[in-house]
mmCIF file of C-alpha atoms in Angstrom:
data_model
loop_
_atom_site.group_PDB
_atom_site.id
_atom_site.type_symbol
_atom_site.label_atom_id
_atom_site.label_comp_id
_atom_site.label_asym_id
_atom_site.label_seq_id
_atom_site.Cartn_x
_atom_site.Cartn_y
_atom_site.Cartn_z
ATOM 1 C CA MET A 39 96.402 101.753 124.507
ATOM 2 C CA PRO A 40 93.147 100.060 123.511
ATOM 3 C CA LYS A 41 89.992 101.111 125.187
ATOM 4 C CA PRO A 42 89.573 99.495 128.521
ATOM 5 C CA VAL A 43 86.671 96.992 129.090
ATOM 6 C CA VAL A 44 84.121 97.184 132.089
ATOM 7 C CA ALA A 45 81.957 94.307 133.175
ATOM 8 C CA ILE A 46 78.318 94.955 133.871
ATOM 9 C CA PRO A 47 76.435 92.104 135.611
ATOM 10 C CA ALA A 48 73.140 91.532 133.695
ATOM 11 C CA ASP A 49 69.565 90.889 135.143
ATOM 12 C CA ILE A 50 67.197 88.072 134.153
ATOM 13 C CA ARG A 51 64.157 89.318 132.393
ATOM 14 C CA GLU A 52 61.213 87.176 131.060
ATOM 15 C CA ILE A 53 59.713 88.723 127.940
ATOM 16 C CA GLU A 54 56.842 86.983 126.098
ATOM 17 C CA GLY A 55 57.753 83.703 127.597
ATOM 18 C CA ASN A 56 61.533 83.827 126.699
ATOM 19 C CA VAL A 57 64.251 84.389 129.220
ATOM 20 C CA TRP A 58 66.615 87.183 128.596
ATOM 21 C CA GLN A 59 69.905 88.366 129.828
ATOM 22 C CA ALA A 60 69.439 92.208 129.900
ATOM 23 C CA THR A 61 70.590 95.468 131.344
ATOM 24 C CA PRO A 62 69.064 99.005 130.927
ATOM 25 C CA ASN A 63 70.467 100.771 127.978
ATOM 26 C CA GLN A 64 71.238 103.945 130.010
ATOM 27 C CA TYR A 65 74.028 102.188 131.921
ATOM 28 C CA VAL A 66 75.517 101.014 128.767
ATOM 29 C CA ARG A 67 75.408 104.343 127.177
ATOM 30 C CA ALA A 68 76.979 106.070 130.233
ATOM 31 C CA ALA A 69 79.801 103.557 130.221
ATOM 32 C CA VAL A 70 80.583 104.474 126.578
ATOM 33 C CA LYS A 71 79.906 108.151 126.634
ATOM 34 C CA GLY A 72 80.771 109.105 130.155
ATOM 35 C CA ALA A 73 83.483 106.747 131.041
ATOM 36 C CA GLY A 74 84.956 106.103 127.756
ATOM 37 C CA VAL A 75 85.131 102.302 128.034
ATOM 38 C CA ILE A 76 83.887 99.339 126.177
ATOM 39 C CA PRO A 77 81.057 97.636 128.260
ATOM 40 C CA LEU A 78 80.765 93.814 128.508
ATOM 41 C CA LEU A 79 77.585 92.332 129.876
ATOM 42 C CA VAL A 80 78.173 89.374 132.338
ATOM 43 C CA PRO A 81 75.254 86.954 132.245
ATOM 44 C CA ALA A 82 73.500 86.407 135.541
ATOM 45 C CA LEU A 83 74.025 82.713 136.322
ATOM 46 C CA GLU A 84 73.113 80.978 139.551
ATOM 47 C CA THR A 85 76.154 78.741 139.136
ATOM 48 C CA GLY A 86 78.983 78.226 136.738
ATOM 49 C CA HIS A 87 80.822 81.592 136.826
ATOM 50 C CA ASP A 88 84.694 81.717 137.351
ATOM 51 C CA PHE A 89 84.956 85.308 138.660
ATOM 52 C CA ASP A 90 88.844 85.407 138.289
ATOM 53 C CA GLU A 91 88.489 84.446 134.691
ATOM 54 C CA ILE A 92 85.994 87.283 134.185
ATOM 55 C CA LEU A 93 88.244 89.850 136.000
ATOM 56 C CA ASP A 94 91.328 88.784 134.152
ATOM 57 C CA ARG A 95 89.555 90.169 131.007
ATOM 58 C CA VAL A 96 88.145 93.398 132.274
ATOM 59 C CA ASP A 97 89.492 96.649 133.760
ATOM 60 C CA GLY A 98 86.584 97.778 135.970
ATOM 61 C CA VAL A 99 83.130 96.749 137.185
ATOM 62 C CA LEU A 100 79.989 98.749 136.843
ATOM 63 C CA VAL A 101 77.060 97.558 138.936
ATOM 64 C CA SER A 102 73.855 98.743 137.663
ATOM 65 C CA GLY A 103 70.495 99.403 139.268
ATOM 66 C CA SER A 104 67.509 97.058 138.623
ATOM 67 C CA ARG A 105 63.874 96.538 139.326
ATOM 68 C CA THR A 106 64.758 93.571 141.494
ATOM 69 C CA ASN A 107 65.882 93.519 145.116
ATOM 70 C CA VAL A 108 68.733 91.738 146.819
ATOM 71 C CA HIS A 109 67.285 88.622 148.401
ATOM 72 C CA PRO A 110 67.080 89.104 152.258
ATOM 73 C CA SER A 111 68.746 85.718 152.941
ATOM 74 C CA HIS A 112 71.890 87.273 151.921
ATOM 75 C CA TYR A 113 71.791 89.682 154.898
ATOM 76 C CA GLY A 114 70.208 87.338 157.451
ATOM 77 C CA ARG A 115 66.574 88.067 157.104
ATOM 78 C CA GLU A 116 63.530 86.077 156.276
ATOM 79 C CA ALA A 117 62.089 87.124 152.831
ATOM 80 C CA THR A 118 58.454 88.346 152.516
ATOM 81 C CA GLU A 119 56.547 89.110 149.346
ATOM 82 C CA ALA A 120 56.951 92.773 150.053
ATOM 83 C CA ASP A 121 60.606 92.396 149.714
ATOM 84 C CA GLY A 122 60.595 91.314 145.983
ATOM 85 C CA PRO A 123 60.789 91.058 143.164
ATOM 86 C CA PHE A 124 63.995 88.965 143.247
ATOM 87 C CA ASP A 125 66.567 87.744 140.801
ATOM 88 C CA PRO A 126 68.608 84.894 142.352
ATOM 89 C CA ALA A 127 70.974 84.695 139.246
ATOM 90 C CA ARG A 128 71.730 88.410 139.545
ATOM 91 C CA ASP A 129 72.532 87.969 143.327
ATOM 92 C CA ALA A 130 74.764 84.920 142.638
ATOM 93 C CA THR A 131 76.672 86.916 139.921
ATOM 94 C CA SER A 132 77.045 90.395 141.372
ATOM 95 C CA LEU A 133 77.658 89.739 145.112
ATOM 96 C CA PRO A 134 80.827 87.403 144.518
ATOM 97 C CA LEU A 135 81.882 89.605 141.533
ATOM 98 C CA ILE A 136 81.856 92.667 143.684
ATOM 99 C CA LYS A 137 83.901 90.967 146.419
ATOM 100 C CA ARG A 138 86.549 89.504 144.124
ATOM 101 C CA ALA A 139 86.830 92.739 142.312
ATOM 102 C CA LEU A 140 87.505 94.459 145.500
ATOM 103 C CA GLU A 141 90.045 91.880 146.655
ATOM 104 C CA ARG A 142 91.918 92.287 143.317
ATOM 105 C CA GLY A 143 91.813 96.025 143.207
ATOM 106 C CA VAL A 144 89.520 96.368 140.171
ATOM 107 C CA PRO A 145 87.841 99.799 140.040
ATOM 108 C CA LEU A 146 84.088 99.626 140.871
ATOM 109 C CA LEU A 147 81.184 101.904 140.483
ATOM 110 C CA ALA A 148 77.915 100.769 142.019
ATOM 111 C CA ILE A 149 74.611 102.471 141.263
ATOM 112 C CA CYS A 150 71.227 101.967 143.075
ATOM 113 C CA ARG A 151 70.771 98.219 143.470
ATOM 114 C CA GLY A 152 74.450 98.104 142.904
ATOM 115 C CA LEU A 153 75.105 100.141 146.064
ATOM 116 C CA GLN A 154 72.839 97.811 147.999
ATOM 117 C CA GLU A 155 74.711 94.862 146.670
ATOM 118 C CA LEU A 156 77.967 96.294 147.617
ATOM 119 C CA ASN A 157 76.840 96.802 151.155
ATOM 120 C CA VAL A 158 75.442 93.324 151.466
ATOM 121 C CA ALA A 159 78.602 91.779 149.918
ATOM 122 C CA LEU A 160 80.643 93.334 152.543
ATOM 123 C CA GLY A 161 78.409 92.342 155.493
ATOM 124 C CA GLY A 162 75.893 95.154 155.639
ATOM 125 C CA THR A 163 71.990 95.024 155.863
ATOM 126 C CA LEU A 164 69.177 96.672 153.996
ATOM 127 C CA ALA A 165 65.800 98.194 154.940
ATOM 128 C CA ASN A 166 62.753 97.897 152.842
ATOM 129 C CA GLU A 167 59.861 100.310 152.037
ATOM 130 C CA ILE A 168 61.787 103.125 153.765
ATOM 131 C CA GLN A 169 59.012 105.609 153.012
ATOM 132 C CA ASP A 170 57.087 103.902 155.673
ATOM 133 C CA ILE A 171 59.740 104.618 158.387
ATOM 134 C CA PRO A 172 58.847 107.691 160.536
ATOM 135 C CA GLY A 173 60.851 110.692 159.459
ATOM 136 C CA ASN A 174 61.840 109.347 156.098
ATOM 137 C CA TRP A 175 61.032 110.856 152.765
ATOM 138 C CA ASP A 176 59.375 109.077 149.945
ATOM 139 C CA HIS A 177 62.305 108.257 147.646
ATOM 140 C CA ARG A 178 60.409 106.160 145.117
ATOM 141 C CA LYS A 179 60.414 106.639 141.494
ATOM 142 C CA PRO A 180 57.298 108.845 140.358
ATOM 143 C CA ASP A 181 54.677 106.910 138.551
ATOM 144 C CA THR A 182 54.894 108.421 135.103
ATOM 145 C CA ALA A 183 55.841 107.019 131.621
ATOM 146 C CA ASP A 184 58.032 110.036 131.020
ATOM 147 C CA LEU A 185 61.352 108.856 131.967
ATOM 148 C CA ASP A 186 62.899 112.398 131.876
ATOM 149 C CA VAL A 187 60.311 113.229 134.727
ATOM 150 C CA ALA A 188 60.823 109.977 136.573
ATOM 151 C CA TYR A 189 64.565 110.339 136.649
ATOM 152 C CA GLY A 190 64.287 114.151 137.161
ATOM 153 C CA ILE A 191 66.938 115.672 139.280
ATOM 154 C CA ARG A 192 65.121 116.983 142.403
ATOM 155 C CA GLN A 193 66.578 115.763 145.648
ATOM 156 C CA ASP A 194 69.573 117.194 147.655
ATOM 157 C CA VAL A 195 72.249 115.067 149.185
ATOM 158 C CA ILE A 196 74.944 116.286 151.454
ATOM 159 C CA VAL A 197 78.427 115.108 150.475
ATOM 160 C CA LYS A 198 80.849 114.833 153.444
ATOM 161 C CA GLU A 199 84.241 116.732 153.362
ATOM 162 C CA GLY A 200 87.533 114.915 152.484
ATOM 163 C CA THR A 201 85.685 111.943 150.855
ATOM 164 C CA CYS A 202 86.518 110.331 147.482
ATOM 165 C CA LEU A 203 82.972 111.656 146.254
ATOM 166 C CA ALA A 204 83.873 115.154 147.400
ATOM 167 C CA SER A 205 86.989 115.156 145.149
ATOM 168 C CA VAL A 206 84.796 114.261 142.228
ATOM 169 C CA VAL A 207 81.453 116.250 142.666
ATOM 170 C CA GLY A 208 82.463 118.786 145.377
ATOM 171 C CA THR A 209 81.705 119.137 149.113
ATOM 172 C CA GLY A 210 78.223 120.145 150.524
ATOM 173 C CA THR A 211 74.798 119.995 148.798
ATOM 174 C CA VAL A 212 74.567 118.241 145.422
ATOM 175 C CA ARG A 213 71.253 117.807 143.598
ATOM 176 C CA VAL A 214 70.598 114.154 142.383
ATOM 177 C CA ASN A 215 67.799 111.887 141.092
ATOM 178 C CA SER A 216 67.508 109.218 143.912
ATOM 179 C CA LEU A 217 64.870 106.625 143.201
ATOM 180 C CA HIS A 218 64.458 103.723 145.561
ATOM 181 C CA ARG A 219 62.215 102.079 148.162
ATOM 182 C CA GLN A 220 65.233 100.212 149.776
ATOM 183 C CA ALA A 221 68.260 101.555 151.410
ATOM 184 C CA ILE A 222 71.096 100.817 153.553
ATOM 185 C CA SER A 223 70.169 99.828 157.182
ATOM 186 C CA ALA A 224 73.372 98.648 158.956
ATOM 187 C CA THR A 225 76.374 100.078 156.922
ATOM 188 C CA ALA A 226 78.964 97.265 156.163
ATOM 189 C CA PRO A 227 82.069 97.712 158.296
ATOM 190 C CA ARG A 228 84.353 98.241 155.248
ATOM 191 C CA LEU A 229 82.169 101.057 153.927
ATOM 192 C CA ALA A 230 82.474 104.785 154.680
ATOM 193 C CA VAL A 231 79.355 106.884 154.234
ATOM 194 C CA GLU A 232 80.189 109.667 151.769
ATOM 195 C CA ALA A 233 76.724 111.320 151.365
ATOM 196 C CA VAL A 234 73.341 111.295 152.901
ATOM 197 C CA ALA A 235 69.827 112.680 152.119
ATOM 198 C CA GLU A 236 68.466 115.398 154.473
ATOM 199 C CA ASP A 237 66.449 112.678 156.198
ATOM 200 C CA GLY A 238 69.552 110.726 156.966
ATOM 201 C CA THR A 239 69.183 108.092 154.209
ATOM 202 C CA VAL A 240 72.651 106.753 153.116
ATOM 203 C CA GLU A 241 73.239 107.924 149.539
ATOM 204 C CA ALA A 242 76.751 107.225 148.846
ATOM 205 C CA VAL A 243 79.583 104.999 150.114
ATOM 206 C CA SER A 244 83.211 104.231 149.439
ATOM 207 C CA VAL A 245 85.249 101.223 150.311
ATOM 208 C CA ILE A 246 87.698 101.817 153.130
ATOM 209 C CA GLY A 247 91.258 100.900 152.262
ATOM 210 C CA SER A 248 90.312 100.085 148.571
ATOM 211 C CA LYS A 249 93.176 99.416 146.207
ATOM 212 C CA ALA A 250 91.345 101.377 143.556
ATOM 213 C CA PHE A 251 88.278 103.657 142.980
ATOM 214 C CA ALA A 252 85.446 101.935 144.678
ATOM 215 C CA VAL A 253 82.209 104.052 145.187
ATOM 216 C CA GLY A 254 78.531 103.341 145.488
ATOM 217 C CA VAL A 255 75.808 105.878 144.905
ATOM 218 C CA GLN A 256 71.946 105.355 145.552
ATOM 219 C CA TRP A 257 70.953 107.827 142.882
ATOM 220 C CA HIS A 258 71.143 107.500 139.016
ATOM 221 C CA PRO A 259 74.048 109.459 137.553
ATOM 222 C CA GLU A 260 73.962 107.248 134.393
ATOM 223 C CA TYR A 261 70.742 108.735 133.130
ATOM 224 C CA TRP A 262 71.997 112.307 132.771
ATOM 225 C CA VAL A 263 75.460 111.654 131.531
ATOM 226 C CA GLY A 264 76.086 114.294 128.771
ATOM 227 C CA SER A 265 73.970 117.100 130.555
ATOM 228 C CA ASP A 266 74.433 117.099 134.354
ATOM 229 C CA GLU A 267 77.952 117.977 135.619
ATOM 230 C CA PRO A 268 77.983 115.858 138.710
ATOM 231 C CA SER A 269 76.860 112.868 136.781
ATOM 232 C CA ASN A 270 79.551 113.639 134.083
ATOM 233 C CA ASN A 271 82.208 113.939 136.753
ATOM 234 C CA LEU A 272 81.336 110.786 138.552
ATOM 235 C CA PHE A 273 81.601 108.694 135.233
ATOM 236 C CA LYS A 274 84.697 110.433 134.248
ATOM 237 C CA ALA A 275 86.421 109.618 137.548
ATOM 238 C CA PHE A 276 85.378 105.984 137.153
ATOM 239 C CA GLY A 277 86.792 105.932 133.525
ATOM 240 C CA GLU A 278 89.988 107.435 134.582
ATOM 241 C CA ALA A 279 90.505 104.841 137.301
ATOM 242 C CA VAL A 280 89.787 102.095 134.866
ATOM 243 C CA ARG A 281 92.322 103.444 132.372
ATOM 244 C CA ASP A 282 94.858 103.683 135.220
ATOM 245 C CA TYR A 283 94.187 100.089 136.107
ATOM 246 C CA ALA A 284 94.335 98.975 132.495
ATOM 247 C CA ALA A 285 97.758 100.856 131.963
ATOM 248 C CA ALA A 286 99.191 99.219 135.048
ATOM 249 C CA LYS A 287 98.226 95.791 133.747
ATOM 250 C CA LEU A 288 99.870 96.546 130.482
ATOM 251 C CA SER A 289 103.266 97.916 132.107
ATOM 252 C CA PRO A 290 104.757 94.544 133.107
ATOM 253 C CA ALA A 291 104.276 93.144 129.629
ATOM 254 C CA LYS A 292 105.823 96.225 128.176
ATOM 255 C CA HIS A 293 108.872 95.870 130.676
ATOM 256 C CA GLN A 294 109.312 92.167 129.672
ATOM 257 C CA ALA A 295 109.183 93.128 125.900
ATOM 258 C CA ALA A 296 111.705 95.855 126.393
ATOM 259 C CA GLY A 297 114.148 93.375 128.315
#
């Protein structure tokens, strides 16, 4: 069977006056090395996408993190300057792609901004600058140019028993690299909370009644694929779900050819 293909929605970036379609290399690398799939970048467009046409051609969706935030208008709030920066084209691509992928049963792994998009796509809301909320920790990325330090594994999350995530990384305390200033506020009705930080911040969710693997994590497993066991296991589980989906797509064609 050929390697399956996974869609990764891109971001809009302006570099030296030019507008780029881009995604951080750590997600592409993790898709190849950790999940064993071929990544396909989906351009961020405000209009013009046919999401069924995209999903017809792929076997999974990986929704990456980003420096930008989901625009609050998507979850019923007025936007302020503190809520930014924004990427309207990313929102217009990721949010409907997530919803349609879930409707079709396409495996999904959502990371950081991706988890927040998953929550918003299904009707949840977000909280901004969570470090300013009494009782919350400061989950923000450390101010350092050393990415190994910035993405260092230093925070515990508590994985609930009997969850999809528990079957992948184990139950109880798992140490992760959670870096964010936004987080889930109201959890979408179709999402089950699978892990929380010790301050109660939602750190992982799964889609209730999903037809396939559909998990979101607030931390960054993609950065340490190859050296961190929980990160490896999460991408391995996603890759296996993608291969199962791809094999199921092929089986009707094989059956017709045999007939």
